[in-house]
Short mmCIF file of C-alpha atoms (C1' of nucleotides) in Angstrom, two decimals:
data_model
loop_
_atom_site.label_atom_id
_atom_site.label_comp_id
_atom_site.label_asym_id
_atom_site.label_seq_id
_atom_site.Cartn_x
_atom_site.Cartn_y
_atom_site.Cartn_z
CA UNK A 5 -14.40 -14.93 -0.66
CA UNK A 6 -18.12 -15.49 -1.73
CA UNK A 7 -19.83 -17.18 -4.05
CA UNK A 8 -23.37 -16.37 -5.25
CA UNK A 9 -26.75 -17.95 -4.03
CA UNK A 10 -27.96 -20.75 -6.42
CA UNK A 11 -31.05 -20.76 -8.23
CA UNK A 12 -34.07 -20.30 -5.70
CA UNK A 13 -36.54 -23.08 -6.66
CA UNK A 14 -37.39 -26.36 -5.29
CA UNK A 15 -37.36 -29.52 -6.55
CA UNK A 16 -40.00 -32.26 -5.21
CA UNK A 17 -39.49 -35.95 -5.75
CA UNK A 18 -40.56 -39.38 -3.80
CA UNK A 19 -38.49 -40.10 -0.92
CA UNK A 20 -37.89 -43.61 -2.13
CA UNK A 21 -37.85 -44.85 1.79
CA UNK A 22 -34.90 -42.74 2.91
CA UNK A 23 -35.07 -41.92 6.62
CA UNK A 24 -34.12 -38.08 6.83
CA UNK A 25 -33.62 -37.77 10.65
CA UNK A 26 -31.49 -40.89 10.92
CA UNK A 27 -29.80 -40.69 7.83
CA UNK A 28 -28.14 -37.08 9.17
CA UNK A 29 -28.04 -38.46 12.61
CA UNK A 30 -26.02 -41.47 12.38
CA UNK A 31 -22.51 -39.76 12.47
CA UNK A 32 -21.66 -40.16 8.72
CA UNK A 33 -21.74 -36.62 8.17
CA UNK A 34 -21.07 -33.74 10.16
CA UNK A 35 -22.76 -30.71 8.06
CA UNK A 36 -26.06 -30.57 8.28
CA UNK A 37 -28.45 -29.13 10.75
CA UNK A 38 -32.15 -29.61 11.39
CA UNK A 39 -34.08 -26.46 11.40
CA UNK A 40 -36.88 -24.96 13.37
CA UNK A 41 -39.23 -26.47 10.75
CA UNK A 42 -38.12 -29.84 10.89
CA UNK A 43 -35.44 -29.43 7.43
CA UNK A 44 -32.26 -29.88 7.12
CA UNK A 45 -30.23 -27.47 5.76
CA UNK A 46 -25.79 -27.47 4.59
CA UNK A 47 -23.34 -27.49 2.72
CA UNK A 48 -22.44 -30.29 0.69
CA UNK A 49 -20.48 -30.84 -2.58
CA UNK A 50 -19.38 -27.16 -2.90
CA UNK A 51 -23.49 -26.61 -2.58
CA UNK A 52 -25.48 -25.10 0.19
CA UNK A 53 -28.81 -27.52 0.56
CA UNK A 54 -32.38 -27.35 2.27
CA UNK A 55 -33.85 -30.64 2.71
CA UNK A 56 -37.50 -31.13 4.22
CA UNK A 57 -39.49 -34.63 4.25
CA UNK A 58 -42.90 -34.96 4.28
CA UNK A 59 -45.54 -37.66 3.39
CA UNK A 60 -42.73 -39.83 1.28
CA UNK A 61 -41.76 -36.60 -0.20
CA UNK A 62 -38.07 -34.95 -0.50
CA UNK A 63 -38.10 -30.84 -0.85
CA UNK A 64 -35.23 -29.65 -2.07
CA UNK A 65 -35.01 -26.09 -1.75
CA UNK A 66 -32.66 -23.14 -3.56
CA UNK A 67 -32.01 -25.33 -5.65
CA UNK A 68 -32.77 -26.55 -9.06
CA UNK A 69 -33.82 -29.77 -10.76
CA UNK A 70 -30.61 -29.90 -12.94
CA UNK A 71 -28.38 -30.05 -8.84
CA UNK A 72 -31.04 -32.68 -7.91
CA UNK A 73 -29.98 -34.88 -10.96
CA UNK A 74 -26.27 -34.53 -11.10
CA UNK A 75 -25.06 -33.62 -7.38
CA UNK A 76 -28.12 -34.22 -4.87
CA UNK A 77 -29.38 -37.69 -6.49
CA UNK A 78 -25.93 -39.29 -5.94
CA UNK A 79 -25.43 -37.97 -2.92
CA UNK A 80 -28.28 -39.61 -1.37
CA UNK A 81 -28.02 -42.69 -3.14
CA UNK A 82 -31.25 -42.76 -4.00
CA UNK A 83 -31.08 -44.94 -6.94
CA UNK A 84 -30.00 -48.11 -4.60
CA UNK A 85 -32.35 -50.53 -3.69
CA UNK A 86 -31.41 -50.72 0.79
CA UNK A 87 -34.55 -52.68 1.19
CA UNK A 88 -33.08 -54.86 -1.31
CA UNK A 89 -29.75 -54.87 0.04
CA UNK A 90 -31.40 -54.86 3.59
CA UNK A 91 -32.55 -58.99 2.51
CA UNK A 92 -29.29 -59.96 2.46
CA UNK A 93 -29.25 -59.71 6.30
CA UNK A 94 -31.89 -61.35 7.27
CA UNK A 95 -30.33 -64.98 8.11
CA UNK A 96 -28.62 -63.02 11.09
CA UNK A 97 -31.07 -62.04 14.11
CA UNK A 98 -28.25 -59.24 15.43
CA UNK A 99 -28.16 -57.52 11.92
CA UNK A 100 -32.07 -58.43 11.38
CA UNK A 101 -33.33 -56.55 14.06
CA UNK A 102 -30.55 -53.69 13.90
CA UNK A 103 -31.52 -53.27 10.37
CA UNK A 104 -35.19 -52.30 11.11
CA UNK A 105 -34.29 -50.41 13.89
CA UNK A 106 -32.22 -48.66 11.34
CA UNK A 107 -34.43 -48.62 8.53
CA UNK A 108 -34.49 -45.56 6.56
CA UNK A 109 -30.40 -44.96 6.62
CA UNK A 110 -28.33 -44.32 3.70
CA UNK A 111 -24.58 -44.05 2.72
CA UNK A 112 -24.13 -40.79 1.92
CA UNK A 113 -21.71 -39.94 -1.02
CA UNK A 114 -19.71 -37.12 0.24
CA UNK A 115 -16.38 -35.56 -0.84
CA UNK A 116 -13.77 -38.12 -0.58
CA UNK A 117 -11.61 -34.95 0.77
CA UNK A 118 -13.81 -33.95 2.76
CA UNK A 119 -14.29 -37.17 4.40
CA UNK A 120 -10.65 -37.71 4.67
CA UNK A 121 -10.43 -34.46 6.88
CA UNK A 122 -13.85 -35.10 8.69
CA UNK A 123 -12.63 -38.54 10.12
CA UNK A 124 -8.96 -37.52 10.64
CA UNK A 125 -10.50 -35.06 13.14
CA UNK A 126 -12.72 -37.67 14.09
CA UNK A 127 -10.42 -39.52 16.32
CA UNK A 128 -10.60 -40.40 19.72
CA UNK A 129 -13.15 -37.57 19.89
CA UNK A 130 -16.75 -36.72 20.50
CA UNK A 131 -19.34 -36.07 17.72
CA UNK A 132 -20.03 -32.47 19.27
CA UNK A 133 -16.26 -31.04 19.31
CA UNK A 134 -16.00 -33.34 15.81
CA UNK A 135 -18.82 -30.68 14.12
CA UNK A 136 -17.17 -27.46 15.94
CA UNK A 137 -13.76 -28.29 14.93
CA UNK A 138 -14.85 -28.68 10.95
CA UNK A 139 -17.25 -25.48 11.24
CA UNK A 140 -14.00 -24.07 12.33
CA UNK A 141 -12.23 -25.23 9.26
CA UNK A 142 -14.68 -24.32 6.91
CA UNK A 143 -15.56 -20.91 8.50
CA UNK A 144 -11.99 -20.05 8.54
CA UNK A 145 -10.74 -21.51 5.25
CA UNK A 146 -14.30 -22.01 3.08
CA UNK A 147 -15.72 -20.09 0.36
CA UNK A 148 -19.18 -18.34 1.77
CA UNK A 149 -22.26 -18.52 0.98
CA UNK A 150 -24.96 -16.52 2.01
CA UNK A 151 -28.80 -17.76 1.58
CA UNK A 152 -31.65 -15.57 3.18
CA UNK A 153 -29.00 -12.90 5.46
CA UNK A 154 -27.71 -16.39 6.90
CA UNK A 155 -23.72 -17.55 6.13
CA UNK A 156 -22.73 -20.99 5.57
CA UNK A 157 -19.36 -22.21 4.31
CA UNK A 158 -18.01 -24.79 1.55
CA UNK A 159 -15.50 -27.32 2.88
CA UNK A 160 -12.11 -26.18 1.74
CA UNK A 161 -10.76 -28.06 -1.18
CA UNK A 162 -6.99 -29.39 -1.01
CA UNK A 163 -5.84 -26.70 -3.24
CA UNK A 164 -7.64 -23.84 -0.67
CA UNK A 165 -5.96 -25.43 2.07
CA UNK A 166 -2.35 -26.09 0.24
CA UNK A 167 -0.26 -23.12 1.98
CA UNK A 168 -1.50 -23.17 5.56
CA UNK A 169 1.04 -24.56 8.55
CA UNK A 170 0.32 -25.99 11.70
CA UNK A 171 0.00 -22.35 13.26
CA UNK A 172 -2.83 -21.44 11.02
CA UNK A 173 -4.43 -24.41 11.93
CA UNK A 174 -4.69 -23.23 15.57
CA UNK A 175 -7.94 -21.40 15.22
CA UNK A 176 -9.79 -24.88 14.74
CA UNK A 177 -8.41 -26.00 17.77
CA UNK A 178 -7.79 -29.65 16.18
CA UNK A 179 -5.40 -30.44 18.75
CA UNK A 180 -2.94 -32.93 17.99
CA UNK A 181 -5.03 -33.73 14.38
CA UNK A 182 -3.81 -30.61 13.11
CA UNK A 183 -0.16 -32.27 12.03
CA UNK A 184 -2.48 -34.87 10.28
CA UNK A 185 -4.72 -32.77 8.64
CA UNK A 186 -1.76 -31.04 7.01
CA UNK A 187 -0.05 -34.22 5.97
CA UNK A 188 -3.34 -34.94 4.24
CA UNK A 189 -3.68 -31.92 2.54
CA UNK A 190 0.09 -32.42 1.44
CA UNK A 191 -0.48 -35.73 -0.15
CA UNK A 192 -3.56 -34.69 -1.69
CA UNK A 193 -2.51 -31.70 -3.36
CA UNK A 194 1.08 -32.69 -4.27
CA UNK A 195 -0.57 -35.62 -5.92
CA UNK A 196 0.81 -38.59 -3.70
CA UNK A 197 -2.55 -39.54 -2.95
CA UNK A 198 -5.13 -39.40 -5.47
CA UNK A 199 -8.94 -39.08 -4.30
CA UNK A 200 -10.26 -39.55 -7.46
CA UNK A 201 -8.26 -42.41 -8.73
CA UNK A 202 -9.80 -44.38 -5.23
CA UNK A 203 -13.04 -45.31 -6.99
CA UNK A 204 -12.08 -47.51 -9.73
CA UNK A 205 -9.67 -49.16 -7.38
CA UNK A 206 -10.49 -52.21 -5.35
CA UNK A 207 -11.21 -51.93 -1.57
CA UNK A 208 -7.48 -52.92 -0.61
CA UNK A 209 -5.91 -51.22 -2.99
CA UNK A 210 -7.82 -48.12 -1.81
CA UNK A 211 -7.23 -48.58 1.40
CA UNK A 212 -3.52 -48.90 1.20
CA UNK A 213 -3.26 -45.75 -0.53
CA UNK A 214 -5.02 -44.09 1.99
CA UNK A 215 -3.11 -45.85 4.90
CA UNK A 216 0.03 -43.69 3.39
CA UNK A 217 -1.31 -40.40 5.13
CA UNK A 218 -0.80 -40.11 8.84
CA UNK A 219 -3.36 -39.95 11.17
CA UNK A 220 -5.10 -42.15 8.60
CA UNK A 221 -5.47 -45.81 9.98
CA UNK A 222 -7.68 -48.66 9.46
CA UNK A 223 -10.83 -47.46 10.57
CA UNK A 224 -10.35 -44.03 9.50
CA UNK A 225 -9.63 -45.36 6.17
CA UNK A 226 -12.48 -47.49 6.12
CA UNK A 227 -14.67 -44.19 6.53
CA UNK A 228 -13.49 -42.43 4.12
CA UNK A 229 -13.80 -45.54 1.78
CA UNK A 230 -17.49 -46.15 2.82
CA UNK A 231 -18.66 -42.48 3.51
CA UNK A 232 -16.74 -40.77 0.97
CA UNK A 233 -15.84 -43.27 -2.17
CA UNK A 234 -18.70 -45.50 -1.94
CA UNK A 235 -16.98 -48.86 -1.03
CA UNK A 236 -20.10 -50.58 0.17
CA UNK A 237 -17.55 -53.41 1.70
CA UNK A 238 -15.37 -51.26 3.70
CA UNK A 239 -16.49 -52.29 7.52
CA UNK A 240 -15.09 -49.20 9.82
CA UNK A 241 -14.44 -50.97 13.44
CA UNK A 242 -14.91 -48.29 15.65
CA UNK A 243 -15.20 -49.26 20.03
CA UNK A 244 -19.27 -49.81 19.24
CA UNK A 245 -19.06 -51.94 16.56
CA UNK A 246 -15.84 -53.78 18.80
CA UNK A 247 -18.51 -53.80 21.68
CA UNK A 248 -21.14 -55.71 19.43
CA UNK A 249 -18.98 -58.28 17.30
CA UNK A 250 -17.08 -59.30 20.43
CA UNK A 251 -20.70 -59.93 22.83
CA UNK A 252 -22.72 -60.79 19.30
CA UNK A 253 -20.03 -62.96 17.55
CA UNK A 254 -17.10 -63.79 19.55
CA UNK A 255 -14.32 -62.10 17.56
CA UNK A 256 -14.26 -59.43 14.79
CA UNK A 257 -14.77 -61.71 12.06
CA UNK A 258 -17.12 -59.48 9.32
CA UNK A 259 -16.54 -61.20 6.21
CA UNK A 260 -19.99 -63.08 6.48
CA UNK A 261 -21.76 -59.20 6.11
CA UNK A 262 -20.65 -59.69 2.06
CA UNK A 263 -20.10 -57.23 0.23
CA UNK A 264 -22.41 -54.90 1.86
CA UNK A 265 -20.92 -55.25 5.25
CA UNK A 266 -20.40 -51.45 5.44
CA UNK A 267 -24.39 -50.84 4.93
CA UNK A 268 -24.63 -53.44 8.20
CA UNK A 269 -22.01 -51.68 10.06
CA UNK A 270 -23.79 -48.35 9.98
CA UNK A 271 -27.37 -50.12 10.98
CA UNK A 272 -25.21 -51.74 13.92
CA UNK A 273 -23.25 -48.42 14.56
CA UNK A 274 -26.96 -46.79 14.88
CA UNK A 275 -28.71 -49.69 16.79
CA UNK A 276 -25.77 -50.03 19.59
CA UNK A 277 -25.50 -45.98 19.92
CA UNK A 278 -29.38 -45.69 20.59
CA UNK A 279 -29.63 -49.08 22.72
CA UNK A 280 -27.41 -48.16 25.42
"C1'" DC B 13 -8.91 -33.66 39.29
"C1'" DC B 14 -11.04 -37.45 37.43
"C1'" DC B 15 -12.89 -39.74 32.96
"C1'" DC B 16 -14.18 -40.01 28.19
"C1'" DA B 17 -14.59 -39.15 23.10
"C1'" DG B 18 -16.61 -42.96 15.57
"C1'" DG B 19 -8.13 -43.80 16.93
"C1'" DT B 20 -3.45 -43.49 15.49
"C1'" DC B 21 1.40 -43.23 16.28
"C1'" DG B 22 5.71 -44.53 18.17
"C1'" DT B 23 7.98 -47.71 20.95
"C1'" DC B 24 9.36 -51.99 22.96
"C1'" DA B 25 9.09 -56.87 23.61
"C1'" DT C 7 2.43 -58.87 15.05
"C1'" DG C 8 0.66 -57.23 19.68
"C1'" DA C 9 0.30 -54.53 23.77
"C1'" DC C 10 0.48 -49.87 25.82
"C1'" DG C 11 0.89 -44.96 26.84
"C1'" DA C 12 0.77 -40.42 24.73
"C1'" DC C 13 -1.75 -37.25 22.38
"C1'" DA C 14 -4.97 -31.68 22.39
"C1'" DT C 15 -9.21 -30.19 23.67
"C1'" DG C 16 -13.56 -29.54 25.91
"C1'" DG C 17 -17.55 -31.36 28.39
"C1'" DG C 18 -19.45 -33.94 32.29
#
DNA sequence: CCCCAGGTCGTCA
DNA sequence: TGACGACATGGG
């Protein structure tokens, strides 16, 4: 199945301070690769993307300036102020010096089903075989698109991925994820679990929907929530962020990170992973 | 043949 | 609740 190459243009607008490099390299997404020429280029959003920055600049390429303003701008969060938010941490020296150390990083606003698969897979597993297994899955089950003789896949939706069984799941070589993934895909497309409904939930509402899908547990539902719904509070406790809040604060006790205690937990995640 | 990887599940006290 | 081993797979 294909679906045709967007508009070939490219859109040009000021970086406002996002960190390109770190912001794809910080392990909240999964589907984008840096090119030869320093860009990034992906599917996102049902979208295939090339990103460049250069001299506060963001490049867009094949795409157009109406995708910029209703998919791309979103998806970047480029209308939040993290320097702003970023203030809120200075009374901590940890988070402080994490934070410029981290400087640049944004949440990303990705599929909340995508997500939900991404970090399913993600457990007790290494960022490497995490990227395989989903270029598997989309490869296998995507739409594709082609752009300049090269192929690149969408990220199946729940209704693409509502027949398949555990057997046709062995070409992504999950492992024992693959059970999850198609409980997830059940609950999603029966209905059971509704994505969209997540965002004008609160966080522990949210999460407690989410915690119905197996395979999904706290800090798996805490991705999805931060990565893929845009719960700024949700604090994913994954064994770095155990490592620092146990040698940094003595117990795992978050709460003082406010409301944008998922922003510090990805400057933390990024400072601890590059630090040791 | 060992250990580990952005954890979660099932089980047993 | 809280601890603990199992779990698929691939790389070091």
């Amino acid at each position: 199945m294909k679906v045709s190459n967007p508009v070939l243009s490219t859109f040009i607008t000021d970086d406002r301070g996002i960190d390109l490099d770190k912001t794809f390299d910080c392990g909240q997404a999964f589907r984008f690769e840096k090119t030869e020429d320093g860009s990034f280029e992906g599917v996102a959003l049902g979208k295939y993307l090339k990103i460049r920055q250069q001299d506060k600049k963001l490049y867009f390429y094949h795409t157009s300036e109406e995708d910029f303003n209703t998919i791309w701008k979103a998806y970047f969060d480029l209308d939040t102020d993290y320097d702003e938010i970023k203030r809120n941490f200075e009374c901590d020296i940890h988070l402080e010096l994490a934070a410029d150390f981290a400087r640049g990083i944004r949440i990303l606003k990705q599929d909340p089903f995508e997500a939900l698969i991404s970090f399913i897979i993600s457990a007790n597993n290494n960022i490497p075989r995490i990227k395989k297994i989903i270029n598997l899955l989309c490869q296998s089950f995507g739409k594709e698109i082609i752009v300049e003789n090269k192929s690149f896949y969408t990220f199946p939706t729940a209704n693409e991925l509502a027949d398949i069984t555990i057997k046709d799941l062995e070409v992504i070589r999950a492992g024992f994820r693959a059970k999850y993934i198609i409980d997830a895909v059940q609950n999603v497309y029966s209905g059971e679990v509704n994505l969209d409904a997540l965002n004008d939930m609160d966080y522990i509402a949210a999460k407690e929907e989410l915690l119905k899908i197996k395979g999904v547990g706290e800090k798996v539902a805490d991705c999805i929530l931060l990565f893929g719904v845009g719960k700024y509070e949700a604090f994913p406790k994954d064994v770095w962020i155990k490592r620092i809040m146990n040698t940094c604060y003595g117990d795992c006790e978050h709460a003082r990170f406010g409301k944008y205690a998922g922003i510090a937990q990805q400057y933390l995640f990024y400072y601890a992973r590059y630090n040791n």
